[in-house]
PDB file of C-alpha atoms in Angstrom:
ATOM      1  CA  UNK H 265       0.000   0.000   0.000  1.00  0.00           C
ATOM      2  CA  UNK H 266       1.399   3.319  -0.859  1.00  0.00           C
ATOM      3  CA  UNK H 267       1.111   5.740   1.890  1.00  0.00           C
ATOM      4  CA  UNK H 268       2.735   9.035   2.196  1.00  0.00           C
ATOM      5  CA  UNK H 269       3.700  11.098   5.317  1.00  0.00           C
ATOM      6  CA  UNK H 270       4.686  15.140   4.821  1.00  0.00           C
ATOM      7  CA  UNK H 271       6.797  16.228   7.051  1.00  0.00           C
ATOM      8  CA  UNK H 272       5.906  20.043   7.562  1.00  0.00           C
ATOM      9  CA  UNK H 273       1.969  21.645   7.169  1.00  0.00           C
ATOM     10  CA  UNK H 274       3.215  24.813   6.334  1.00  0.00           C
ATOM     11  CA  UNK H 275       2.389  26.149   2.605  1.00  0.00           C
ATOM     12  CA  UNK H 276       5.297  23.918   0.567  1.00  0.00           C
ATOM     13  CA  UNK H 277       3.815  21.113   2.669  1.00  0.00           C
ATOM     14  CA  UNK H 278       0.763  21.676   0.929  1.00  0.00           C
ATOM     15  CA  UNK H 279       2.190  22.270  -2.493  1.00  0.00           C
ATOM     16  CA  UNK H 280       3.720  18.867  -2.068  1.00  0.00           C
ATOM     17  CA  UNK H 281       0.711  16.786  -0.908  1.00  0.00           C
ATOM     18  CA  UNK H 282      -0.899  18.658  -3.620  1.00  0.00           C
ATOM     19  CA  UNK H 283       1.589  17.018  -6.138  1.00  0.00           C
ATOM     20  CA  UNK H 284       0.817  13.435  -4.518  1.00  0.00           C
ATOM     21  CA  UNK H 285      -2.503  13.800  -5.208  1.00  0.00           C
ATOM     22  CA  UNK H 286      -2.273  14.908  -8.673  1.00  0.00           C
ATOM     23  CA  UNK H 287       0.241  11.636  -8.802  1.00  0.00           C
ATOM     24  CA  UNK H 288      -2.669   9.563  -8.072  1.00  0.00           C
ATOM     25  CA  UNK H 289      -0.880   6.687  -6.430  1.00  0.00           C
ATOM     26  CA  UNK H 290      -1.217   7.060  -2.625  1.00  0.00           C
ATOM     27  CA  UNK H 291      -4.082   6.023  -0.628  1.00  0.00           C
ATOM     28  CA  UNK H 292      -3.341   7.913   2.127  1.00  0.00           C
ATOM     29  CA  UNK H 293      -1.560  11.037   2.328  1.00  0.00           C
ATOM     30  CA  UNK H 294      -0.851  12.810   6.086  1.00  0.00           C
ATOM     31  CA  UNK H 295       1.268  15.121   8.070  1.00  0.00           C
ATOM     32  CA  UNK H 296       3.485  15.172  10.488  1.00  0.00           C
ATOM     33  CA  UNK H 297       3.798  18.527  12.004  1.00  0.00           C
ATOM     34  CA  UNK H 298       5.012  20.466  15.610  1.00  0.00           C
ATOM     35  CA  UNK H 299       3.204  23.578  15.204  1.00  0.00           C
ATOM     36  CA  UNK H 300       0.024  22.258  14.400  1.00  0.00           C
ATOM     37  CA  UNK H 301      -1.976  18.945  14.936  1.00  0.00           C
ATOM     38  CA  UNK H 302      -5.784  19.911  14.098  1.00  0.00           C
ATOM     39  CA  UNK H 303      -5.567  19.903  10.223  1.00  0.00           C
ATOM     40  CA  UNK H 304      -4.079  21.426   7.180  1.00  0.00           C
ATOM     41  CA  UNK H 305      -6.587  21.819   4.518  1.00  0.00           C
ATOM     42  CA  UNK H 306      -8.364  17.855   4.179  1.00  0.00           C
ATOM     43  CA  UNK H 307      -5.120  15.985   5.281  1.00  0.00           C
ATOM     44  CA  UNK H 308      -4.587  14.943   8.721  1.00  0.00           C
ATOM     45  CA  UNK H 309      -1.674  16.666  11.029  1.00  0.00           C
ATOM     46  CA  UNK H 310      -1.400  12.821  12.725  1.00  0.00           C
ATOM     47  CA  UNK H 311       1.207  13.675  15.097  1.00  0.00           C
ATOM     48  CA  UNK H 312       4.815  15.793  15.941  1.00  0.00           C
ATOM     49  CA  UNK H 313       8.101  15.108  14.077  1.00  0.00           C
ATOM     50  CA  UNK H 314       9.667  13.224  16.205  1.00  0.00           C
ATOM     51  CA  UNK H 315       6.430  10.290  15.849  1.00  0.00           C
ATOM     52  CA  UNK H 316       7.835   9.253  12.267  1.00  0.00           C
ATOM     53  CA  UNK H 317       9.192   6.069  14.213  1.00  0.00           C
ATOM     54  CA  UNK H 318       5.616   4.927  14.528  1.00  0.00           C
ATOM     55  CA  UNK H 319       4.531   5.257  10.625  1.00  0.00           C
ATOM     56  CA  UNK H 320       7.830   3.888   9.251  1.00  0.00           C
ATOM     57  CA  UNK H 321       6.358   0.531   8.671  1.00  0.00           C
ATOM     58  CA  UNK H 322       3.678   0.987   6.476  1.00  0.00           C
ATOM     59  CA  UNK H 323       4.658   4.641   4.940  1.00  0.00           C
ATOM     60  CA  UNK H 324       6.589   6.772   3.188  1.00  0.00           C
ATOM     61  CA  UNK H 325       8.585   9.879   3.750  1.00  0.00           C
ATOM     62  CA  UNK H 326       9.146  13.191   1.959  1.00  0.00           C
ATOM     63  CA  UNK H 327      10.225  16.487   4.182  1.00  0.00           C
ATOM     64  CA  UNK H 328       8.087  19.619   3.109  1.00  0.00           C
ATOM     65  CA  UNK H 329      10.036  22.438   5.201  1.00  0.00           C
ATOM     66  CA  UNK H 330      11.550  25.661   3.340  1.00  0.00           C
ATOM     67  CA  UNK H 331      14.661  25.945   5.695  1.00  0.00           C
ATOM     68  CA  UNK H 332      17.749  23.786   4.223  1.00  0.00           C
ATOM     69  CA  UNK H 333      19.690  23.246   7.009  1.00  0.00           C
ATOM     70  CA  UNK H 334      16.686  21.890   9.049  1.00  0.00           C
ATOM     71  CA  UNK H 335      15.208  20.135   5.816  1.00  0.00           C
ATOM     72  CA  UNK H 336      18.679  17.980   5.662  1.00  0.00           C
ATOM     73  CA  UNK H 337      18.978  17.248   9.276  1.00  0.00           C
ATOM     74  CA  UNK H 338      15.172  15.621   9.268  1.00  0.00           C
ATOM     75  CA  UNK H 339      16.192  13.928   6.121  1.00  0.00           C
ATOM     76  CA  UNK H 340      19.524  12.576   7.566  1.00  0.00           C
ATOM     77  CA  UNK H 341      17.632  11.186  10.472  1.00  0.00           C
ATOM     78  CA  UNK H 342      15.082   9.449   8.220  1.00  0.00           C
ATOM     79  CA  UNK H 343      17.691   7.769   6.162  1.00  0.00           C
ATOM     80  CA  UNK H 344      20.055   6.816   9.331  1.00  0.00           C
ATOM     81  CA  UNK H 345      16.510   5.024  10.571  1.00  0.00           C
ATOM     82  CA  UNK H 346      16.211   3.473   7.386  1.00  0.00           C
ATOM     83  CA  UNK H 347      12.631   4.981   6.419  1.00  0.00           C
ATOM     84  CA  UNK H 348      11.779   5.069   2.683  1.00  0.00           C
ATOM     85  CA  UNK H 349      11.949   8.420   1.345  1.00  0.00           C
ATOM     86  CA  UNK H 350       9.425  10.137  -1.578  1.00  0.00           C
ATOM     87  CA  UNK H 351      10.614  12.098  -4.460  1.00  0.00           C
ATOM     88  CA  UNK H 352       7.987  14.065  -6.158  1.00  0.00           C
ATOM     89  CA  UNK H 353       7.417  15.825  -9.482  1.00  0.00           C
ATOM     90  CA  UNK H 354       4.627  17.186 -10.675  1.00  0.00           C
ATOM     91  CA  UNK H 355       2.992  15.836 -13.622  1.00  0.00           C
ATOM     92  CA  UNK H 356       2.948  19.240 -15.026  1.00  0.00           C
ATOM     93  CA  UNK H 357       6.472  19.587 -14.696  1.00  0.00           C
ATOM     94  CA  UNK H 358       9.072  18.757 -18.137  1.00  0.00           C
ATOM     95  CA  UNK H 359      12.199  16.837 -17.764  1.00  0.00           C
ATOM     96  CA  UNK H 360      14.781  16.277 -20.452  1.00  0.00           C
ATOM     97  CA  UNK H 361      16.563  12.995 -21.065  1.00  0.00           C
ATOM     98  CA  UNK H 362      18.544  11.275 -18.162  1.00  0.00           C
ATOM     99  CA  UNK H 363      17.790  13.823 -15.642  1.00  0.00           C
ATOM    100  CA  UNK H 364      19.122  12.591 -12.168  1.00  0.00           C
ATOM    101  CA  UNK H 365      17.044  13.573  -8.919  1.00  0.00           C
ATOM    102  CA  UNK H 366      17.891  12.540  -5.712  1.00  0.00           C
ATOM    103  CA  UNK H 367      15.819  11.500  -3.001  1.00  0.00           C
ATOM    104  CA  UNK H 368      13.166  13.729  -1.559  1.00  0.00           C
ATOM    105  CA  UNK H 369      13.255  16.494  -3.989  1.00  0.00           C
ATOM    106  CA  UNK H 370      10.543  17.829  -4.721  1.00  0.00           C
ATOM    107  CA  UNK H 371       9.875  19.012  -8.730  1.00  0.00           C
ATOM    108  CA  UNK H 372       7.016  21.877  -8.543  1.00  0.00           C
ATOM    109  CA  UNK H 373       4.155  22.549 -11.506  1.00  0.00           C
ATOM    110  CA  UNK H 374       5.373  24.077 -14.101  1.00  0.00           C
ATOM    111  CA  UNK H 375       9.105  23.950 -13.555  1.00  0.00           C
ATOM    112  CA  UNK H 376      11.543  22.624 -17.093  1.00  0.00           C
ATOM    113  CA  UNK H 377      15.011  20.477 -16.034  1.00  0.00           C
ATOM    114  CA  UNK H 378      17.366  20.268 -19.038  1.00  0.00           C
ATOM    115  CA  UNK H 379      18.520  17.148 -20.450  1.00  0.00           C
ATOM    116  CA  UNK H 380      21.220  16.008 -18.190  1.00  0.00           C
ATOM    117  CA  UNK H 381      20.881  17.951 -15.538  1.00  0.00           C
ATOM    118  CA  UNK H 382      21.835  16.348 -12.004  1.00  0.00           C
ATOM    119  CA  UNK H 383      19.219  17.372  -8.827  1.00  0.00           C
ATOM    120  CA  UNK H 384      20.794  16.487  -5.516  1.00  0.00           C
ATOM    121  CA  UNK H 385      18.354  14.916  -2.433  1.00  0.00           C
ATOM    122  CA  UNK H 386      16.116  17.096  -1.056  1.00  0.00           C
ATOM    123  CA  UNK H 387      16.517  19.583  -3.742  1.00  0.00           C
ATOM    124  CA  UNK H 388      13.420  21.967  -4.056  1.00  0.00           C
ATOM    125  CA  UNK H 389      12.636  23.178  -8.107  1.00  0.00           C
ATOM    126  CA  UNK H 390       9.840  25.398  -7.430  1.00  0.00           C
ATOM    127  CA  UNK H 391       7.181  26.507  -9.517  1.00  0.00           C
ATOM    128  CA  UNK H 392       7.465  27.918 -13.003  1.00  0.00           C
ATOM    129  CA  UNK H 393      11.566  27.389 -12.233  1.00  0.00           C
ATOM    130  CA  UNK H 394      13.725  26.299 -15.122  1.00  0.00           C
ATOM    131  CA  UNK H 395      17.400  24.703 -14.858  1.00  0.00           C
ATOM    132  CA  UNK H 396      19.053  24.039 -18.058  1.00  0.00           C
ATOM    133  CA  UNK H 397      21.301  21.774 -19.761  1.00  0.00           C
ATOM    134  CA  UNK H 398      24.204  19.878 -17.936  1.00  0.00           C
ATOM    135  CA  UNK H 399      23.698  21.652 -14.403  1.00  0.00           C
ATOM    136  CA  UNK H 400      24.389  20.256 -11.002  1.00  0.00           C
ATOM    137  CA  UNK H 401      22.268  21.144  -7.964  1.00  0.00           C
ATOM    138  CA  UNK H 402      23.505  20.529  -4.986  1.00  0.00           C
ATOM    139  CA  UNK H 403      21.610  18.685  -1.758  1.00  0.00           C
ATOM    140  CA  UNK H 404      18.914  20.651  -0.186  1.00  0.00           C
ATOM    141  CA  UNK H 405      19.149  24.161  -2.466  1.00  0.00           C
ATOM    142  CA  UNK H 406      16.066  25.623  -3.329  1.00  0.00           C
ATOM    143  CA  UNK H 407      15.299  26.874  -7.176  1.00  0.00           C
ATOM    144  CA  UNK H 408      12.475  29.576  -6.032  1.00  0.00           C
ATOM    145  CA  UNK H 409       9.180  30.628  -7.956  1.00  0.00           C
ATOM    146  CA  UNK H 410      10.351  31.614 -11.161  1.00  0.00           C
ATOM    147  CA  UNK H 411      13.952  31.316 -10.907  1.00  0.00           C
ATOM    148  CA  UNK H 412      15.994  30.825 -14.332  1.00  0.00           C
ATOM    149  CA  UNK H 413      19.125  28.584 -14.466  1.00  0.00           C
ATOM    150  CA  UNK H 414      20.838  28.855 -17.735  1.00  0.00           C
ATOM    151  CA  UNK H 415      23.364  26.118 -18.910  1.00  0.00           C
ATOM    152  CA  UNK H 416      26.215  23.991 -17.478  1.00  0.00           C
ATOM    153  CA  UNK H 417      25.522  25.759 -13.579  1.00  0.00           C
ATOM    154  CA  UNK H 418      26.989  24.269 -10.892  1.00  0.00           C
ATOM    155  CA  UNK H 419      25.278  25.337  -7.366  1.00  0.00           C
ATOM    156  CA  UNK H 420      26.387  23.979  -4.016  1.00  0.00           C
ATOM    157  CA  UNK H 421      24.436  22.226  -1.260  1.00  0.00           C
ATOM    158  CA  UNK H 422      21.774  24.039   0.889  1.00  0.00           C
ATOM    159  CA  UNK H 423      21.998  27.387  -1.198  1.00  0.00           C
ATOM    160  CA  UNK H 424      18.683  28.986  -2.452  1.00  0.00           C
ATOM    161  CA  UNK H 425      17.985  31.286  -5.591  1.00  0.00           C
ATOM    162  CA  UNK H 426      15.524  33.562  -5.118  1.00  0.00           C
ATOM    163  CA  UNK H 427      12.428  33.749  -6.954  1.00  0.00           C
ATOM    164  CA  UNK H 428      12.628  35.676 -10.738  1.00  0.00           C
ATOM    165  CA  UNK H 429      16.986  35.164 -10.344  1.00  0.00           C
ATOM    166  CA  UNK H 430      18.445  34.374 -13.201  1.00  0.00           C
ATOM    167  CA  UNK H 431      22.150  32.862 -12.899  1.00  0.00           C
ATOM    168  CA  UNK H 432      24.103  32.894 -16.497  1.00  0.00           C
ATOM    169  CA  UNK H 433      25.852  30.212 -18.351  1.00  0.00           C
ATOM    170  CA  UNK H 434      28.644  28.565 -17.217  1.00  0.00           C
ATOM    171  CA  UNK H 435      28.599  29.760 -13.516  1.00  0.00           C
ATOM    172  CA  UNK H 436      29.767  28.181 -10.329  1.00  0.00           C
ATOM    173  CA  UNK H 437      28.117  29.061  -6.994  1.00  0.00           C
ATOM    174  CA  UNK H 438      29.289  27.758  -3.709  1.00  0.00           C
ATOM    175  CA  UNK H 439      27.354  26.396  -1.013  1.00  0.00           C
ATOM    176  CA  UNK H 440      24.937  28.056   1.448  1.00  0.00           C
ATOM    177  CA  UNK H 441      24.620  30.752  -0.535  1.00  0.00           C
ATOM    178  CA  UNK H 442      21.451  33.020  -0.728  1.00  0.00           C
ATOM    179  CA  UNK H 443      20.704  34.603  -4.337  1.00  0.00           C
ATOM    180  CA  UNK H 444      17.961  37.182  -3.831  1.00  0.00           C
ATOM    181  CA  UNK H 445      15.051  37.432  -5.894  1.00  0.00           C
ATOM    182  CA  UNK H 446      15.784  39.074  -9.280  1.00  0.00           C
ATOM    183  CA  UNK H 447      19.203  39.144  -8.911  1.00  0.00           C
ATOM    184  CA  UNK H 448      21.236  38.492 -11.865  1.00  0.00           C
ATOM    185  CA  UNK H 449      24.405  36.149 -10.974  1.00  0.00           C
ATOM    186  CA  UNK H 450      27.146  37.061 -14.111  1.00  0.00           C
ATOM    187  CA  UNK H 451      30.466  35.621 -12.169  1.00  0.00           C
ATOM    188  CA  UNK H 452      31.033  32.389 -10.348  1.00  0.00           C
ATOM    189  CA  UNK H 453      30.627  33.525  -6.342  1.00  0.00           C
ATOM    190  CA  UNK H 454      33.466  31.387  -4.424  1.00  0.00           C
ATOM    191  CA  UNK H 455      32.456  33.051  -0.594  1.00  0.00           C
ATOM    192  CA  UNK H 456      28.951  32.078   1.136  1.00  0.00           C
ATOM    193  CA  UNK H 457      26.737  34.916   1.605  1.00  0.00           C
ATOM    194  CA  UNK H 458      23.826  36.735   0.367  1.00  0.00           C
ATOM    195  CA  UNK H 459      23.752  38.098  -3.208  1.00  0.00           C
ATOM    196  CA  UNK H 460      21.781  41.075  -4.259  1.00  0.00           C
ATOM    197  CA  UNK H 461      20.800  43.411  -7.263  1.00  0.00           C
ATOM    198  CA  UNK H 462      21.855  43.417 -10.824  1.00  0.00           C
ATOM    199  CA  UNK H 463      25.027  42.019 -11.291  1.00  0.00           C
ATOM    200  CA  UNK H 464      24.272  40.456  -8.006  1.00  0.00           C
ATOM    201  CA  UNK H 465      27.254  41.542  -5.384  1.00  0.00           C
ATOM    202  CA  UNK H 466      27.088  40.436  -1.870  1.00  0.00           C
ATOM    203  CA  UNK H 467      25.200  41.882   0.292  1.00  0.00           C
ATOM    204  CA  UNK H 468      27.542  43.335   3.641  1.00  0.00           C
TER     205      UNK H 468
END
């Protein structure tokens, strides 16, 4: 039996179940959630976080929370437990050939992935987002709402791009770095940080 728990209620947690509904092949699709156990739209907040132990037998996992570095420590704990992780696109979504996605990302409506593009584990690619050709996305970054990735990118683990960036061909970003919506990224950025404006600098 297919069954699905969402760790997280917020609003991604909803755009996700909403993508495992539109997959059409769980039977039962709940949350798991500290900040609120009444309900989150017409799925069930069934318990805290730290219950997962209880489900791990006859569910699956996929963790629905914005914030990276708390989005890969759940994550790490599910795999270390040995529960079965999701990964989730959206039938609206387009992938090109031999597209790689690790698990628990999460591919949003509406977002295009390049042929040959590699998505680390629990890599968001949010809505209306595009990567291109021969990128590499590293664990737990975020593509925001809109976001444009051109060609052969490289971006490191738990960074996010803002929604309406665009980062250029050919560019390297390091890790846990935050590129702020509409920025425009034009040279590789080898020190974490934000990034702001047009050429994106950092933001002191």
């Amino acid at each position: 039996m297919n069954r699905l728990i969402i760790i997280g209620a917020g609003g991604h947690g909803r755009v996700v179940a909403d993508i495992a509904e539109k997959i059409g092949i769980y039977e039962s699709i709940c949350f798991l959630d500290d900040a609120d156990l009444d309900k989150s739209g017409h799925y069930n907040v069934i318990g805290r976080v730290c219950d997962y132990t209880d489900y791990m037998q006859d569910f699956c996992f996929i963790v629905a929370i914005g914030h990276a570095s708390i989005r890969k420590q759940i994550q790490a704990e599910l795999e270390e437990k040995g529960a079965r992780l999701a990964t989730l696109i959206h039938p609206a979504a387009v992938l090109g050939s031999r597209v790689q996605i690790g698990q628990g990302s999460v591919v949003v409506a509406g977002a295009v992935i390049g042929p040959d593009v590699v998505i680390g584990k629990g890599v968001i690619v949010n809505t209306c987002s595009s990567v291109d050709h021969d990128c590499c996305i590293g664990d737990f970054s975020h593509i925001s709402v809109g976001a444009h990735v051109a060609g052969t990118v490289s971006i490191g683990a738990e960074s996010m791009i803002g929604a309406g960036a665009v980062i250029s061909n050919n560019i390297s970003i390091c890790s846990k770095c935050v590129i702020g919506a509409g920025a425009v990224v034009v040279r590789n950025i080898d020190e974490q940080g934000t990034y702001i404006g047009v050429p994106a600098q950092k933001n002191n």
